[in-house]
Coordinates of C-alpha atoms in Angstrom, one line a residue:
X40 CA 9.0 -14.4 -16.0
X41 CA 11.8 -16.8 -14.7
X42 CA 14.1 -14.7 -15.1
X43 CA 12.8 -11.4 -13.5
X44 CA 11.8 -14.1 -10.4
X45 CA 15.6 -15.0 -10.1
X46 CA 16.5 -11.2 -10.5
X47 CA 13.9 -10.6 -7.4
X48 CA 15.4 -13.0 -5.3
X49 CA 18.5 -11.6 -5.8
X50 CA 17.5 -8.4 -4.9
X51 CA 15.8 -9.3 -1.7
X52 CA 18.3 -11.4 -0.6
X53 CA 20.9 -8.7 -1.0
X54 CA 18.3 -6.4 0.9
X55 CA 17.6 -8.4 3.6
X56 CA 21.3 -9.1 4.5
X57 CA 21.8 -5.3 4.3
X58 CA 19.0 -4.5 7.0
X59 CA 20.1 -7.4 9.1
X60 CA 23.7 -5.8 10.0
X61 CA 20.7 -3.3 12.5
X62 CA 19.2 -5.3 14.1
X63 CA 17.8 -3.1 16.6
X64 CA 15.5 -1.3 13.8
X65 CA 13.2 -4.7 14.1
X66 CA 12.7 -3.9 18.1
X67 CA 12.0 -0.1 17.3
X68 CA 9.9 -1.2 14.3
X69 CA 7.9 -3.6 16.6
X70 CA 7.5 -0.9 19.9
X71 CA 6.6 1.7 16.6
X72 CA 3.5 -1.0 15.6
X73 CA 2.4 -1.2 18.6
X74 CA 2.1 2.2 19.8
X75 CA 0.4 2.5 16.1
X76 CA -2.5 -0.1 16.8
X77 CA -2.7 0.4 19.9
X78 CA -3.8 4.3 19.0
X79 CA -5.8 2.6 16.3
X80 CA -7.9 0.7 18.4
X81 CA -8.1 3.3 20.9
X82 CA -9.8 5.7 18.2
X83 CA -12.1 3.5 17.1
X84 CA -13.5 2.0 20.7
X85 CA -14.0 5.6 21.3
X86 CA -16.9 5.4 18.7
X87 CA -18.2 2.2 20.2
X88 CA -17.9 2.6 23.6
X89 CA -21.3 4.4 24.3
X90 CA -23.3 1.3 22.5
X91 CA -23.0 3.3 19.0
X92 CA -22.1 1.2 15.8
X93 CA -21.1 2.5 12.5
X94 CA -24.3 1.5 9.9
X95 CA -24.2 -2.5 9.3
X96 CA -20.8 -3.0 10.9
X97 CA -20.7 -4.0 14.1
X98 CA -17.0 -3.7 16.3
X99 CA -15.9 -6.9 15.6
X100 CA -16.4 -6.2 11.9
X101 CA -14.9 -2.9 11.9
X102 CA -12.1 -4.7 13.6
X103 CA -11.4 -6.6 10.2
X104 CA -11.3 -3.7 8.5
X105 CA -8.8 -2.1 11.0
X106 CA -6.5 -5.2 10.4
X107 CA -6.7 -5.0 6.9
X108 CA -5.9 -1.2 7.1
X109 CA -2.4 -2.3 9.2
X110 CA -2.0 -5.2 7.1
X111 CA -1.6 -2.2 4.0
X112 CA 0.6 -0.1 6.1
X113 CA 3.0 -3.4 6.7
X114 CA 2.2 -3.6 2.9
X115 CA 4.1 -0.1 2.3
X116 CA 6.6 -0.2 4.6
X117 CA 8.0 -3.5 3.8
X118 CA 7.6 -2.9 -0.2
X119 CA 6.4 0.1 -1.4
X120 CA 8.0 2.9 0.4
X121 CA 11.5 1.6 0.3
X122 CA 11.3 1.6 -2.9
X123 CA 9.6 3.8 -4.7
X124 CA 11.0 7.0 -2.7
X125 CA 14.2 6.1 -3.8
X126 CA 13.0 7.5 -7.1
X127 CA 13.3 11.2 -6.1
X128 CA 16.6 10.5 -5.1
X129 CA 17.6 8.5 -8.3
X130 CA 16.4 11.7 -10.8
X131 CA 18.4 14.1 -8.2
X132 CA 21.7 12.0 -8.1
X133 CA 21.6 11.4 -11.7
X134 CA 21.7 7.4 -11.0
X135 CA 18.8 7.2 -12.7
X136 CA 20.3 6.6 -16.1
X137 CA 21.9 3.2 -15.0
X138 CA 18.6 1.9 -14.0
X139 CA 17.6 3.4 -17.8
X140 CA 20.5 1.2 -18.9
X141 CA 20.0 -2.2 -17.8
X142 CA 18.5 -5.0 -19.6
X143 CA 15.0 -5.2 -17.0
X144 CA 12.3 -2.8 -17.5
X145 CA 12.8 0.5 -15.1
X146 CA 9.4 0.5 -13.7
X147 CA 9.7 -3.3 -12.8
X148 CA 13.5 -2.7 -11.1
X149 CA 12.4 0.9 -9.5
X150 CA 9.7 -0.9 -7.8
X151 CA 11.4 -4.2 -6.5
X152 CA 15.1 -3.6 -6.4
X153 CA 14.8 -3.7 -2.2
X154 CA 12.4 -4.5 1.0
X155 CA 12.6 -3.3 4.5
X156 CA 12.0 -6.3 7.3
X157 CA 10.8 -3.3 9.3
X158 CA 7.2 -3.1 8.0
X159 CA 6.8 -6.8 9.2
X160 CA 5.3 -6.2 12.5
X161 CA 2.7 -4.7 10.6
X162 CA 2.0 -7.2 8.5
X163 CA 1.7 -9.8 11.9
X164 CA 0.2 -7.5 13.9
X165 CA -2.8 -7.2 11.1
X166 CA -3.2 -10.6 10.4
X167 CA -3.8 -11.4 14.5
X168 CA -6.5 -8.9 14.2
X169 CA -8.2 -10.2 11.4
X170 CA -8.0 -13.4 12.7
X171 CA -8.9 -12.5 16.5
X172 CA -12.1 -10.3 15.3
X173 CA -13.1 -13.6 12.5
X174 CA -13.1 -16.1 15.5
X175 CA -15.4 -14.4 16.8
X176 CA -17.6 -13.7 13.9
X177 CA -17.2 -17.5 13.0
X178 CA -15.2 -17.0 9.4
X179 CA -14.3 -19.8 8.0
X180 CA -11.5 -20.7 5.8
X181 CA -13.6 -20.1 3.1
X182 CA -14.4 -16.4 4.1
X183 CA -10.8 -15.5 4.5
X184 CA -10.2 -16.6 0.7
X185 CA -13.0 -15.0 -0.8
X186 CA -11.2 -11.2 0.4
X187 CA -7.9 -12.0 -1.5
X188 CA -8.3 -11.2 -4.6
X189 CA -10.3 -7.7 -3.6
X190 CA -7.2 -7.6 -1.3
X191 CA -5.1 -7.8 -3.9
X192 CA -6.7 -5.1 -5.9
X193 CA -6.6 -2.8 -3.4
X194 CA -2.6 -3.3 -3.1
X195 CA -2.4 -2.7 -7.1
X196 CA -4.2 0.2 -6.5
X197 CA -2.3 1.4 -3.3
X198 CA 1.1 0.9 -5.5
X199 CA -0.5 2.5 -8.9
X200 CA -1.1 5.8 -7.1
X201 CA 2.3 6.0 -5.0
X202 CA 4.2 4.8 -8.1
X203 CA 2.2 7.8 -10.4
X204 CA 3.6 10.1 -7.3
X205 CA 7.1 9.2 -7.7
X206 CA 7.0 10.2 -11.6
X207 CA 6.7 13.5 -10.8
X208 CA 9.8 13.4 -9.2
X209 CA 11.1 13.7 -12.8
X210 CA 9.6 17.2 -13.2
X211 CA 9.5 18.4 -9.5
X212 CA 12.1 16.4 -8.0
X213 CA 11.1 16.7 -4.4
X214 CA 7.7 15.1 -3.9
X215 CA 7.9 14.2 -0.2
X216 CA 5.1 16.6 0.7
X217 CA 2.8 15.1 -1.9
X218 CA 3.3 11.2 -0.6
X219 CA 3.0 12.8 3.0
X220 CA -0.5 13.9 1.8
X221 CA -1.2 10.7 -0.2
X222 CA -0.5 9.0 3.0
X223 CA -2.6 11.0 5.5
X224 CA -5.5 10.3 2.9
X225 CA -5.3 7.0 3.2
X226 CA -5.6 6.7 7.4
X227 CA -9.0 7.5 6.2
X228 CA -9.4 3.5 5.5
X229 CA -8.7 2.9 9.2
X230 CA -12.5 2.9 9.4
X231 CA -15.7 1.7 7.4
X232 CA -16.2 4.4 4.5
X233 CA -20.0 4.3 5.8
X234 CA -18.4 6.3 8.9
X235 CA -18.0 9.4 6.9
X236 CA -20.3 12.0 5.3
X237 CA -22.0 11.5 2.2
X238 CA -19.6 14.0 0.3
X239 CA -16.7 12.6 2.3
X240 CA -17.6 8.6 1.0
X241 CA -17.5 10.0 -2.5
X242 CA -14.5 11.4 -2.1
X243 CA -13.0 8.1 -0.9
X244 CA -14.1 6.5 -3.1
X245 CA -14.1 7.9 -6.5
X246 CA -11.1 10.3 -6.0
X247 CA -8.7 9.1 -3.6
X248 CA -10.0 5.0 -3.8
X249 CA -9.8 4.6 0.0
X250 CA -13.0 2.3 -0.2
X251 CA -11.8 -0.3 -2.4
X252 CA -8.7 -0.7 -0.5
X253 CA -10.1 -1.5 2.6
X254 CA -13.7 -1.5 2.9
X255 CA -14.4 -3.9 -0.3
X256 CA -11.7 -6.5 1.1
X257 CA -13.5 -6.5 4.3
X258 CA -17.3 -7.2 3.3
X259 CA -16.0 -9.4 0.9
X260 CA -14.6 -11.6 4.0
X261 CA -17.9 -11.1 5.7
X262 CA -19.8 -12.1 3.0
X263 CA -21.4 -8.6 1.9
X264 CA -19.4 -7.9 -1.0
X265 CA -21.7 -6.8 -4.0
X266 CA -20.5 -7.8 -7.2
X267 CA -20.4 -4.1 -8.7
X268 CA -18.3 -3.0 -6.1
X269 CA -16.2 -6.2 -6.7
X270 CA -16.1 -5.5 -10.4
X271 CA -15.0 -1.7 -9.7
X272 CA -12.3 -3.0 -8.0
X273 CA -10.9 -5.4 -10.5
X274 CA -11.9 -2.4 -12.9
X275 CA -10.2 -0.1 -10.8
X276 CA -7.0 -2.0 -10.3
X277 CA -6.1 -3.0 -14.2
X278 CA -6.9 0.9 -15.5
X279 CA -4.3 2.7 -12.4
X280 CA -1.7 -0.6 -13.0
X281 CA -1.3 0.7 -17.1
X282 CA -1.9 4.0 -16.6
X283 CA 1.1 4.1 -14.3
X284 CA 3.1 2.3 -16.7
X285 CA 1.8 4.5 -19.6
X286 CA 2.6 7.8 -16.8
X287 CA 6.1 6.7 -16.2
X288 CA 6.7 6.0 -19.7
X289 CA 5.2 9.6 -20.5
X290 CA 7.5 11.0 -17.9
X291 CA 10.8 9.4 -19.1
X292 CA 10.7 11.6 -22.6
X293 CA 11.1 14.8 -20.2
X294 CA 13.8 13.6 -18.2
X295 CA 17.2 14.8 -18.8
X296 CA 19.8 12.3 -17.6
X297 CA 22.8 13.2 -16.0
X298 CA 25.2 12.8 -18.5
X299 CA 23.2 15.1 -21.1

């Protein structure tokens, strides 16, 4: 474990120089977050604007659940995206089989070799929310720690399915349409799931597991977490984590390197 640390920080020191030499990006990152949230907010005080409330979740609670919604996005942009879109790119360019070749498991060096500074605003710009919307719902301390492990979940689960994605780079190779669509499914946690149609919250949550990466974290901050939905997220998180290793590994015996 001590040594994969070391390797990490030497990856994202290396990364973060690399990003610092444009410096600009951060300001166009920032005005980009912005514009984002502010559209965000926009959408959903058009469904409370007229005095109508989405079933048990008033604006300031929906609120949190926005927040944690950018707080995911910041999540992606500053970690998962950088990464593990690189992936289509390693299996076209053949560089793939030095990753193969080094003494640190691929999956593990695939999914942390970099980070982009540019999802930070994101990450800020979430946690103001959260903690604007708790002030007024008097949250306490204790309330805020009771949603990170769910949190946590959901970003297992959030990195599972993109990760799963990227696999199929080895036997499709360009897979930019499918995270584009993996993406737009996942605005849907913008909002409370209980905003949707029955057939809709289903879908959510038992196919594409928008519900658990937004919605559990939030009641669970607000005290209204029940302890099966809890449980399906811990459930949830552990099965996608080792089937995505399992996946990858599966996908590795059809991939033909470059020197083959």
């Amino acid at each position: 474990m001590q040594r994969y640390l070391k390797v990490i920080r030497l990856f994202w020191s290396a990364a973060i120089s690399a990003e610092m030499e444009y410096r600009l990006n951060f300001i166009i990152a920032t005005l980009s977050s912005l514009g984002n949230l502010a559209g965000s907010i926009f959408g959903l005080f058009l469904f409370y604007r007229t005095g109508y409330t989405f079933p048990g979740w008033s604006w300031d609670a929906a609120l949190i659940v926005l927040g944690i919604f950018t707080l995911l996005q910041g999540f992606s942009a500053t970690f998962l995206a950088p990464n593990l879109n690189r992936i289509v790119r390693h299996v076209q360019e053949g560089t793939l089989d030095f990753v193969l070749l080094k003494p640190i498991r691929s999956q593990f060096w695939l999914s942390t070799h970099t980070l982009s500074p540019w999802g930070l605003p994101d990450l800020i710009f979430g946690c103001i929310i959260i903690g604007y919307a708790g002030k007024r719902l008097g949250l306490g301390i204790d309330d805020y720690l009771l949603s990170i492990f769910p949190l946590g979940c959901g970003l297992v689960i959030l990195y599972s399915l993109w990760f799963m994605l990227g696999s199929t780079s080895i036997w499709f190779v360009k897979i930019y349409n499918v995270t584009e669509v993996l993406r737009g499914l996942l605005e849907a946690g913008r909002y409370p799931i209980v905003a949707y149609p029955a057939a809709y919250r289903v879908f959510f949550t038992f196919v594409v597991p928008v519900a658990f990466l937004t919605t559990v974290p939030a009641q669970a901050m607000l005290g209204e977490s029940q302890l099966s939905w809890f449980m399906g997220a811990v459930f949830l998180a552990v099965v996608l984590f080792f089937v995505s290793t399992w996946f990858w590994r599966f996908a590795l015996r059809f991939y033909t390197s470059a020197s083959s």
